[in-house]
Amino acid sequence: MYAVTLDSFGAPEVMKWARVDDPPAPGPGEVAIDVVAAGVNRADVMQRYGLYPPPPGASEILGLEVSGFVAEVGAGVADWRPGDAVCALLAGGGYAERVNVPATQVLPVPEGVGMTAAAALPEAAATVWSNLVMTAGLRSGHALLIHGGGSGIGTHAIQVGRALGARVAVTAGSQFKLERARELGANTLVNYREEDFADVMTTEYSGANVILDIMGGSYLNKNVEALADDGHLTIIGLQGGATAELNLAALLGKRGSIHVTNLRRRPQRGPGSKAEIITELRERLWPLISDGTVVPVVSAQVPITDVAEAHPLLDSPETVGKVVLTVREP
């Protein structure tokens, strides 16, 4: 088969669409998927630079989510059959013509969603739902602050927050991205280049009950300042650095909590596992996608042969939502 390979670590040009060995037949509990499209994620960029190696035993090929059609099923798989239209959460291997994945990480393509757009769902949906709902307990009436409101995670989180009855505030660095966030349902728009998000949250909402943060160290103490009493700060990215000095007295005074989570390295099964998250998505989120309450936001579709052009789009001021690589016609 063909897949994206890395000549070395570094700039986008190290990625090449090249022939590689076919994957083995799916093992017990696995599904083989003929890939139609693959989502592009910040983790792929980090892996391309050599900063985010795959978990032990996972494919070295980039790609954490795909859509496609079931090609084969391994022993013990009863829920899927060849030909089923699916999307899947991966530990790696998505930038390829075929990938094997545990059956417990596979989801049906939601009703009304195209095959290519479906590739934009698994990673964002699993990240947002596991952090906002399963970890932070987001519910109706909560004030939710989302950093990076124009990203794939951000655009999905806005819609989930509104669907659950939360009041949603977002940060972004341009009016273009903020206006798109408003169209998706955000109530409060904060241009982080011009405004202090902690001041906005404490003034308009008496603080945020839940904060979804992609920045890490550089935002830590401002996030604590922005929290409401008993608030939850969930950190899912370290774009602003991995270290910071935490004012524990400020956190103590608000009875606040901080969770730092990672999706890729979660176990396949058991408490806190990918299987547990996928089950929740299918039961609680997928109906909201099928009825159009939550929709995948795709900013660009790029042929996988032009993969080097896709990664820089994540940092483009014109990109709102996900970037998707197309592998074959649906």
mmCIF file of C-alpha atoms in Angstrom:
data_model
loop_
_atom_site.group_PDB
_atom_site.id
_atom_site.type_symbol
_atom_site.label_atom_id
_atom_site.label_comp_id
_atom_site.label_asym_id
_atom_site.label_seq_id
_atom_site.Cartn_x
_atom_site.Cartn_y
_atom_site.Cartn_z
ATOM 1 C CA MET A 1 0.000 0.000 0.000
ATOM 2 C CA TYR A 2 0.931 3.675 -0.007
ATOM 3 C CA ALA A 3 1.361 5.771 3.115
ATOM 4 C CA VAL A 4 3.025 8.978 4.262
ATOM 5 C CA THR A 5 6.611 8.323 5.326
ATOM 6 C CA LEU A 6 9.132 10.583 7.060
ATOM 7 C CA ASP A 7 12.567 11.022 5.505
ATOM 8 C CA SER A 8 13.674 12.588 8.791
ATOM 9 C CA PHE A 9 12.205 14.877 11.430
ATOM 10 C CA GLY A 10 11.560 18.494 10.565
ATOM 11 C CA ALA A 11 9.717 20.681 8.078
ATOM 12 C CA PRO A 12 6.607 19.496 6.199
ATOM 13 C CA GLU A 13 8.742 18.486 3.233
ATOM 14 C CA VAL A 14 10.063 15.455 5.141
ATOM 15 C CA MET A 15 6.670 13.804 4.525
ATOM 16 C CA LYS A 16 6.411 11.705 1.359
ATOM 17 C CA TRP A 17 3.625 9.586 -0.136
ATOM 18 C CA ALA A 18 5.474 6.332 -0.759
ATOM 19 C CA ARG A 19 5.010 2.590 -1.010
ATOM 20 C CA VAL A 20 5.253 0.698 2.289
ATOM 21 C CA ASP A 21 4.519 -2.836 3.427
ATOM 22 C CA ASP A 22 0.863 -3.779 3.597
ATOM 23 C CA PRO A 23 -0.460 -4.065 7.151
ATOM 24 C CA PRO A 24 -1.049 -7.606 8.399
ATOM 25 C CA ALA A 25 -4.513 -9.084 8.489
ATOM 26 C CA PRO A 26 -6.486 -7.667 11.426
ATOM 27 C CA GLY A 27 -5.852 -9.543 14.647
ATOM 28 C CA PRO A 28 -8.430 -10.636 17.208
ATOM 29 C CA GLY A 29 -10.686 -7.727 18.098
ATOM 30 C CA GLU A 30 -9.369 -5.570 15.250
ATOM 31 C CA VAL A 31 -10.884 -4.041 12.129
ATOM 32 C CA ALA A 32 -9.057 -3.194 8.889
ATOM 33 C CA ILE A 33 -10.275 0.034 7.278
ATOM 34 C CA ASP A 34 -9.731 1.155 3.693
ATOM 35 C CA VAL A 35 -9.118 4.844 4.319
ATOM 36 C CA VAL A 36 -11.141 7.511 2.520
ATOM 37 C CA ALA A 37 -9.820 10.479 4.497
ATOM 38 C CA ALA A 38 -7.600 11.256 7.480
ATOM 39 C CA GLY A 39 -7.828 14.170 9.891
ATOM 40 C CA VAL A 40 -4.797 16.384 10.508
ATOM 41 C CA ASN A 41 -4.009 17.142 14.153
ATOM 42 C CA ARG A 42 -1.459 19.149 16.111
ATOM 43 C CA ALA A 43 -0.079 15.852 17.412
ATOM 44 C CA ASP A 44 0.853 14.910 13.835
ATOM 45 C CA VAL A 45 2.926 18.068 13.543
ATOM 46 C CA MET A 46 4.671 17.336 16.832
ATOM 47 C CA GLN A 47 5.422 13.777 15.711
ATOM 48 C CA ARG A 48 6.784 15.102 12.418
ATOM 49 C CA TYR A 49 9.263 17.159 14.434
ATOM 50 C CA GLY A 50 10.225 14.121 16.526
ATOM 51 C CA LEU A 51 8.604 15.531 19.668
ATOM 52 C CA TYR A 52 5.662 13.144 20.071
ATOM 53 C CA PRO A 53 6.564 9.504 19.373
ATOM 54 C CA PRO A 54 3.721 6.979 19.093
ATOM 55 C CA PRO A 55 2.925 4.772 22.071
ATOM 56 C CA PRO A 56 4.703 1.400 22.248
ATOM 57 C CA GLY A 57 3.307 -0.970 19.646
ATOM 58 C CA ALA A 58 1.501 1.726 17.644
ATOM 59 C CA SER A 59 2.186 2.429 13.972
ATOM 60 C CA GLU A 60 4.992 4.873 13.222
ATOM 61 C CA ILE A 61 2.863 6.338 10.423
ATOM 62 C CA LEU A 62 1.233 9.675 11.246
ATOM 63 C CA GLY A 63 -2.500 10.008 11.666
ATOM 64 C CA LEU A 64 -4.851 9.707 14.653
ATOM 65 C CA GLU A 65 -8.251 9.546 12.938
ATOM 66 C CA VAL A 66 -9.727 8.297 9.684
ATOM 67 C CA SER A 67 -12.940 7.633 7.843
ATOM 68 C CA GLY A 68 -13.391 4.774 5.431
ATOM 69 C CA PHE A 69 -14.948 1.400 4.811
ATOM 70 C CA VAL A 70 -14.387 -1.786 6.759
ATOM 71 C CA ALA A 71 -12.250 -4.116 4.639
ATOM 72 C CA GLU A 72 -11.777 -7.075 7.006
ATOM 73 C CA VAL A 73 -12.581 -7.976 10.586
ATOM 74 C CA GLY A 74 -10.524 -10.041 12.991
ATOM 75 C CA ALA A 75 -11.647 -12.901 15.183
ATOM 76 C CA GLY A 76 -14.239 -12.002 17.788
ATOM 77 C CA VAL A 77 -15.492 -8.849 16.051
ATOM 78 C CA ALA A 78 -19.284 -8.960 15.887
ATOM 79 C CA ASP A 79 -20.297 -5.300 15.529
ATOM 80 C CA TRP A 80 -18.690 -4.555 12.157
ATOM 81 C CA ARG A 81 -18.821 -6.113 8.714
ATOM 82 C CA PRO A 82 -16.894 -5.518 5.477
ATOM 83 C CA GLY A 83 -18.374 -2.571 3.644
ATOM 84 C CA ASP A 84 -19.552 -0.676 6.735
ATOM 85 C CA ALA A 85 -18.982 3.092 6.534
ATOM 86 C CA VAL A 86 -17.014 4.049 9.642
ATOM 87 C CA CYS A 87 -14.684 6.519 11.271
ATOM 88 C CA ALA A 88 -12.119 5.596 13.892
ATOM 89 C CA LEU A 89 -9.817 6.900 16.601
ATOM 90 C CA LEU A 90 -6.240 5.660 16.176
ATOM 91 C CA ALA A 91 -2.968 5.618 18.074
ATOM 92 C CA GLY A 92 -1.249 6.070 14.692
ATOM 93 C CA GLY A 93 -1.284 4.921 11.083
ATOM 94 C CA GLY A 94 -4.027 7.077 9.569
ATOM 95 C CA TYR A 95 -2.022 8.685 6.760
ATOM 96 C CA ALA A 96 -2.243 5.518 4.684
ATOM 97 C CA GLU A 97 -4.461 3.565 2.319
ATOM 98 C CA ARG A 98 -5.349 0.992 4.972
ATOM 99 C CA VAL A 99 -5.098 0.826 8.759
ATOM 100 C CA ASN A 100 -5.879 -1.698 11.482
ATOM 101 C CA VAL A 101 -7.656 -0.442 14.583
ATOM 102 C CA PRO A 102 -9.266 -2.009 17.674
ATOM 103 C CA ALA A 103 -12.962 -2.518 16.988
ATOM 104 C CA THR A 104 -13.756 -0.682 20.228
ATOM 105 C CA GLN A 105 -12.366 2.534 18.674
ATOM 106 C CA VAL A 106 -14.581 2.427 15.594
ATOM 107 C CA LEU A 107 -17.760 4.468 15.146
ATOM 108 C CA PRO A 108 -20.400 4.528 12.414
ATOM 109 C CA VAL A 109 -20.373 7.537 10.110
ATOM 110 C CA PRO A 110 -23.211 9.640 11.545
ATOM 111 C CA GLU A 111 -26.344 10.042 9.492
ATOM 112 C CA GLY A 112 -26.125 13.102 7.269
ATOM 113 C CA VAL A 113 -22.316 13.397 7.448
ATOM 114 C CA GLY A 114 -20.213 12.812 4.335
ATOM 115 C CA MET A 115 -17.397 10.299 4.322
ATOM 116 C CA THR A 116 -14.671 12.929 4.025
ATOM 117 C CA ALA A 117 -16.101 15.171 6.743
ATOM 118 C CA ALA A 118 -16.412 12.153 9.050
ATOM 119 C CA ALA A 119 -12.609 11.988 9.256
ATOM 120 C CA ALA A 120 -12.738 15.285 11.174
ATOM 121 C CA LEU A 121 -14.807 13.812 14.005
ATOM 122 C CA PRO A 122 -13.100 11.085 16.088
ATOM 123 C CA GLU A 123 -10.156 12.964 17.602
ATOM 124 C CA ALA A 124 -11.997 16.221 18.264
ATOM 125 C CA ALA A 125 -15.118 14.467 19.538
ATOM 126 C CA ALA A 126 -13.198 12.138 21.851
ATOM 127 C CA THR A 127 -11.011 14.953 23.180
ATOM 128 C CA VAL A 128 -13.861 17.376 23.791
ATOM 129 C CA TRP A 129 -16.351 14.909 25.277
ATOM 130 C CA SER A 130 -13.855 13.136 27.530
ATOM 131 C CA ASN A 131 -12.538 16.402 28.946
ATOM 132 C CA LEU A 132 -15.602 18.612 29.143
ATOM 133 C CA VAL A 133 -18.202 16.027 30.079
ATOM 134 C CA MET A 134 -16.513 12.936 31.502
ATOM 135 C CA THR A 135 -13.752 14.775 33.415
ATOM 136 C CA ALA A 136 -15.008 18.293 34.134
ATOM 137 C CA GLY A 137 -18.734 17.524 34.382
ATOM 138 C CA LEU A 138 -19.913 20.324 32.088
ATOM 139 C CA ARG A 139 -23.657 20.840 32.364
ATOM 140 C CA SER A 140 -26.447 23.277 31.605
ATOM 141 C CA GLY A 141 -25.897 26.721 33.095
ATOM 142 C CA HIS A 142 -22.128 26.390 33.355
ATOM 143 C CA ALA A 143 -19.830 29.048 31.942
ATOM 144 C CA LEU A 144 -17.328 27.398 29.570
ATOM 145 C CA LEU A 145 -14.136 29.095 28.368
ATOM 146 C CA ILE A 146 -12.484 27.578 25.292
ATOM 147 C CA HIS A 147 -9.015 28.673 24.251
ATOM 148 C CA GLY A 148 -8.329 28.425 20.528
ATOM 149 C CA GLY A 149 -11.949 28.822 19.473
ATOM 150 C CA GLY A 150 -11.081 28.618 15.775
ATOM 151 C CA SER A 151 -9.289 25.267 15.975
ATOM 152 C CA GLY A 152 -10.745 21.862 15.228
ATOM 153 C CA ILE A 153 -11.089 21.200 18.952
ATOM 154 C CA GLY A 154 -12.450 24.677 19.576
ATOM 155 C CA THR A 155 -15.127 24.631 16.879
ATOM 156 C CA HIS A 156 -16.329 21.241 18.110
ATOM 157 C CA ALA A 157 -16.271 22.283 21.783
ATOM 158 C CA ILE A 158 -18.349 25.397 21.097
ATOM 159 C CA GLN A 159 -21.126 23.287 19.632
ATOM 160 C CA VAL A 160 -20.992 20.649 22.369
ATOM 161 C CA GLY A 161 -21.075 23.328 25.044
ATOM 162 C CA ARG A 162 -24.120 25.000 23.537
ATOM 163 C CA ALA A 163 -25.859 21.654 23.006
ATOM 164 C CA LEU A 164 -25.444 20.921 26.729
ATOM 165 C CA GLY A 165 -26.832 24.315 27.716
ATOM 166 C CA ALA A 166 -23.562 25.987 28.726
ATOM 167 C CA ARG A 167 -22.726 29.655 28.169
ATOM 168 C CA VAL A 168 -19.688 29.630 25.911
ATOM 169 C CA ALA A 169 -16.770 32.070 25.763
ATOM 170 C CA VAL A 170 -13.846 31.643 23.375
ATOM 171 C CA THR A 171 -10.451 33.166 22.780
ATOM 172 C CA ALA A 172 -8.878 33.611 19.349
ATOM 173 C CA GLY A 173 -6.337 35.924 17.753
ATOM 174 C CA SER A 174 -8.383 37.384 14.895
ATOM 175 C CA GLN A 175 -11.808 38.871 14.333
ATOM 176 C CA PHE A 176 -12.346 36.425 11.484
ATOM 177 C CA LYS A 177 -12.015 33.420 13.785
ATOM 178 C CA LEU A 178 -14.063 35.069 16.511
ATOM 179 C CA GLU A 179 -16.935 35.788 14.132
ATOM 180 C CA ARG A 180 -16.932 32.192 12.966
ATOM 181 C CA ALA A 181 -17.034 31.127 16.610
ATOM 182 C CA ARG A 182 -20.077 33.347 17.086
ATOM 183 C CA GLU A 183 -21.779 31.666 14.131
ATOM 184 C CA LEU A 184 -21.194 28.290 15.806
ATOM 185 C CA GLY A 185 -22.823 29.480 19.025
ATOM 186 C CA ALA A 186 -20.225 31.248 21.173
ATOM 187 C CA ASN A 187 -21.722 33.901 23.440
ATOM 188 C CA THR A 188 -18.567 35.816 24.393
ATOM 189 C CA LEU A 189 -15.633 36.533 22.082
ATOM 190 C CA VAL A 190 -12.197 37.457 23.441
ATOM 191 C CA ASN A 191 -9.371 38.587 21.173
ATOM 192 C CA TYR A 192 -6.389 37.485 23.259
ATOM 193 C CA ARG A 193 -4.160 40.016 21.482
ATOM 194 C CA GLU A 194 -6.286 42.903 22.780
ATOM 195 C CA GLU A 195 -8.158 41.721 25.887
ATOM 196 C CA ASP A 196 -7.468 39.949 29.176
ATOM 197 C CA PHE A 197 -9.585 36.818 29.156
ATOM 198 C CA ALA A 198 -9.473 36.503 32.955
ATOM 199 C CA ASP A 199 -10.938 40.005 33.339
ATOM 200 C CA VAL A 200 -13.668 39.205 30.810
ATOM 201 C CA MET A 201 -14.626 35.948 32.512
ATOM 202 C CA THR A 202 -14.710 37.336 36.028
ATOM 203 C CA THR A 203 -16.673 40.395 34.903
ATOM 204 C CA GLU A 204 -19.236 38.755 32.647
ATOM 205 C CA TYR A 205 -19.625 35.348 34.295
ATOM 206 C CA SER A 206 -18.181 35.515 37.817
ATOM 207 C CA GLY A 207 -15.590 33.117 36.438
ATOM 208 C CA ALA A 208 -15.583 30.007 34.283
ATOM 209 C CA ASN A 209 -16.929 26.743 35.668
ATOM 210 C CA VAL A 210 -14.894 24.859 33.053
ATOM 211 C CA ILE A 211 -11.872 25.942 30.999
ATOM 212 C CA LEU A 212 -10.575 23.920 28.038
ATOM 213 C CA ASP A 213 -6.951 24.969 27.547
ATOM 214 C CA ILE A 214 -4.470 24.209 24.768
ATOM 215 C CA MET A 215 -1.707 26.523 25.980
ATOM 216 C CA GLY A 216 -0.410 25.034 29.232
ATOM 217 C CA GLY A 217 2.332 26.895 31.055
ATOM 218 C CA SER A 218 1.919 30.426 29.704
ATOM 219 C CA TYR A 219 -1.795 30.511 30.556
ATOM 220 C CA LEU A 220 -1.737 28.628 33.855
ATOM 221 C CA ASN A 221 -2.115 31.414 36.382
ATOM 222 C CA LYS A 222 -4.434 33.497 34.211
ATOM 223 C CA ASN A 223 -6.622 30.414 33.856
ATOM 224 C CA VAL A 224 -6.736 29.993 37.630
ATOM 225 C CA GLU A 225 -7.672 33.671 37.929
ATOM 226 C CA ALA A 226 -10.467 33.104 35.373
ATOM 227 C CA LEU A 227 -11.965 30.135 37.244
ATOM 228 C CA ALA A 228 -15.200 30.345 39.188
ATOM 229 C CA ASP A 229 -15.437 28.771 42.632
ATOM 230 C CA ASP A 230 -15.254 24.965 42.321
ATOM 231 C CA GLY A 231 -14.134 25.421 38.715
ATOM 232 C CA HIS A 232 -12.307 22.866 36.586
ATOM 233 C CA LEU A 233 -9.304 23.690 34.399
ATOM 234 C CA THR A 234 -8.638 20.959 31.851
ATOM 235 C CA ILE A 235 -5.318 21.241 30.001
ATOM 236 C CA ILE A 236 -5.040 19.296 26.735
ATOM 237 C CA GLY A 237 -2.120 21.047 25.034
ATOM 238 C CA LEU A 238 1.202 22.705 25.801
ATOM 239 C CA GLN A 239 1.525 25.220 22.984
ATOM 240 C CA GLY A 240 2.490 27.838 25.587
ATOM 241 C CA GLY A 241 5.060 25.675 27.330
ATOM 242 C CA ALA A 242 5.195 22.715 29.689
ATOM 243 C CA THR A 243 6.239 24.459 32.905
ATOM 244 C CA ALA A 244 4.918 27.280 35.058
ATOM 245 C CA GLU A 245 4.840 28.310 38.704
ATOM 246 C CA LEU A 246 1.375 27.669 40.147
ATOM 247 C CA ASN A 247 -0.112 29.925 42.827
ATOM 248 C CA LEU A 248 -1.655 27.208 44.989
ATOM 249 C CA ALA A 249 -3.217 29.776 47.308
ATOM 250 C CA ALA A 250 -5.243 31.180 44.425
ATOM 251 C CA LEU A 251 -6.400 27.699 43.421
ATOM 252 C CA LEU A 252 -7.143 26.791 47.039
ATOM 253 C CA GLY A 253 -9.199 29.931 47.508
ATOM 254 C CA LYS A 254 -11.471 28.861 44.651
ATOM 255 C CA ARG A 255 -11.538 25.170 45.569
ATOM 256 C CA GLY A 256 -10.444 24.683 41.979
ATOM 257 C CA SER A 257 -9.121 21.602 40.236
ATOM 258 C CA ILE A 258 -6.698 21.103 37.369
ATOM 259 C CA HIS A 259 -6.702 18.081 35.086
ATOM 260 C CA VAL A 260 -3.993 17.495 32.496
ATOM 261 C CA THR A 261 -5.043 14.792 30.052
ATOM 262 C CA ASN A 262 -3.811 12.951 26.994
ATOM 263 C CA LEU A 263 -5.960 10.958 24.589
ATOM 264 C CA ARG A 264 -3.398 9.092 22.510
ATOM 265 C CA ARG A 265 -1.803 7.235 25.405
ATOM 266 C CA ARG A 266 -4.990 6.166 27.139
ATOM 267 C CA PRO A 267 -5.443 2.386 27.445
ATOM 268 C CA GLN A 268 -7.604 0.592 24.895
ATOM 269 C CA ARG A 269 -9.996 -0.817 27.510
ATOM 270 C CA GLY A 270 -10.975 -0.287 31.125
ATOM 271 C CA PRO A 271 -11.639 2.826 33.229
ATOM 272 C CA GLY A 272 -10.626 6.016 31.436
ATOM 273 C CA SER A 273 -9.948 4.092 28.228
ATOM 274 C CA LYS A 274 -10.525 4.900 24.592
ATOM 275 C CA ALA A 275 -13.206 2.207 24.496
ATOM 276 C CA GLU A 276 -15.056 3.913 27.342
ATOM 277 C CA ILE A 277 -14.926 7.262 25.547
ATOM 278 C CA ILE A 278 -16.069 5.790 22.219
ATOM 279 C CA THR A 279 -19.033 4.141 23.942
ATOM 280 C CA GLU A 280 -20.056 7.508 25.425
ATOM 281 C CA LEU A 281 -19.697 9.218 22.052
ATOM 282 C CA ARG A 282 -21.905 6.705 20.304
ATOM 283 C CA GLU A 283 -24.595 6.851 22.967
ATOM 284 C CA ARG A 284 -24.675 10.564 23.770
ATOM 285 C CA LEU A 285 -22.886 12.637 21.120
ATOM 286 C CA TRP A 286 -23.564 10.783 17.877
ATOM 287 C CA PRO A 287 -27.346 11.510 18.069
ATOM 288 C CA LEU A 288 -26.525 15.234 18.306
ATOM 289 C CA ILE A 289 -24.378 14.954 15.186
ATOM 290 C CA SER A 290 -26.985 12.959 13.283
ATOM 291 C CA ASP A 291 -29.661 15.584 13.955
ATOM 292 C CA GLY A 292 -27.349 18.460 12.973
ATOM 293 C CA THR A 293 -26.962 19.999 16.430
ATOM 294 C CA VAL A 294 -23.198 19.407 16.237
ATOM 295 C CA VAL A 295 -21.502 19.377 12.832
ATOM 296 C CA PRO A 296 -17.915 18.707 11.739
ATOM 297 C CA VAL A 297 -16.246 21.950 10.689
ATOM 298 C CA VAL A 298 -13.797 21.333 7.830
ATOM 299 C CA SER A 299 -11.739 24.273 6.634
ATOM 300 C CA ALA A 300 -9.725 22.497 3.935
ATOM 301 C CA GLN A 301 -9.509 19.186 2.099
ATOM 302 C CA VAL A 302 -6.053 18.378 0.726
ATOM 303 C CA PRO A 303 -5.090 15.333 -1.387
ATOM 304 C CA ILE A 304 -2.792 13.167 0.703
ATOM 305 C CA THR A 305 -0.196 13.308 -2.068
ATOM 306 C CA ASP A 306 0.086 17.018 -1.178
ATOM 307 C CA VAL A 307 0.428 16.324 2.540
ATOM 308 C CA ALA A 308 3.286 18.820 2.917
ATOM 309 C CA GLU A 309 0.806 21.588 2.083
ATOM 310 C CA ALA A 310 -1.684 20.463 4.734
ATOM 311 C CA HIS A 311 0.277 20.808 7.986
ATOM 312 C CA PRO A 312 1.017 24.560 7.628
ATOM 313 C CA LEU A 313 -2.724 25.175 7.293
ATOM 314 C CA LEU A 314 -3.134 24.452 11.018
ATOM 315 C CA ASP A 315 -1.397 27.764 11.706
ATOM 316 C CA SER A 316 -3.077 29.742 8.935
ATOM 317 C CA PRO A 317 -5.151 32.742 10.059
ATOM 318 C CA GLU A 318 -7.750 31.639 7.509
ATOM 319 C CA THR A 319 -8.187 28.113 8.887
ATOM 320 C CA VAL A 320 -11.236 27.604 11.091
ATOM 321 C CA GLY A 321 -11.926 24.001 12.068
ATOM 322 C CA LYS A 322 -10.233 20.890 10.757
ATOM 323 C CA VAL A 323 -7.902 20.116 7.859
ATOM 324 C CA VAL A 324 -8.584 16.759 6.205
ATOM 325 C CA LEU A 325 -6.413 14.667 3.875
ATOM 326 C CA THR A 326 -8.298 12.853 1.115
ATOM 327 C CA VAL A 327 -6.960 9.404 0.249
ATOM 328 C CA ARG A 328 -9.536 7.960 -2.172
ATOM 329 C CA GLU A 329 -12.986 8.729 -3.500
ATOM 330 C CA PRO A 330 -15.792 7.705 -1.126
#
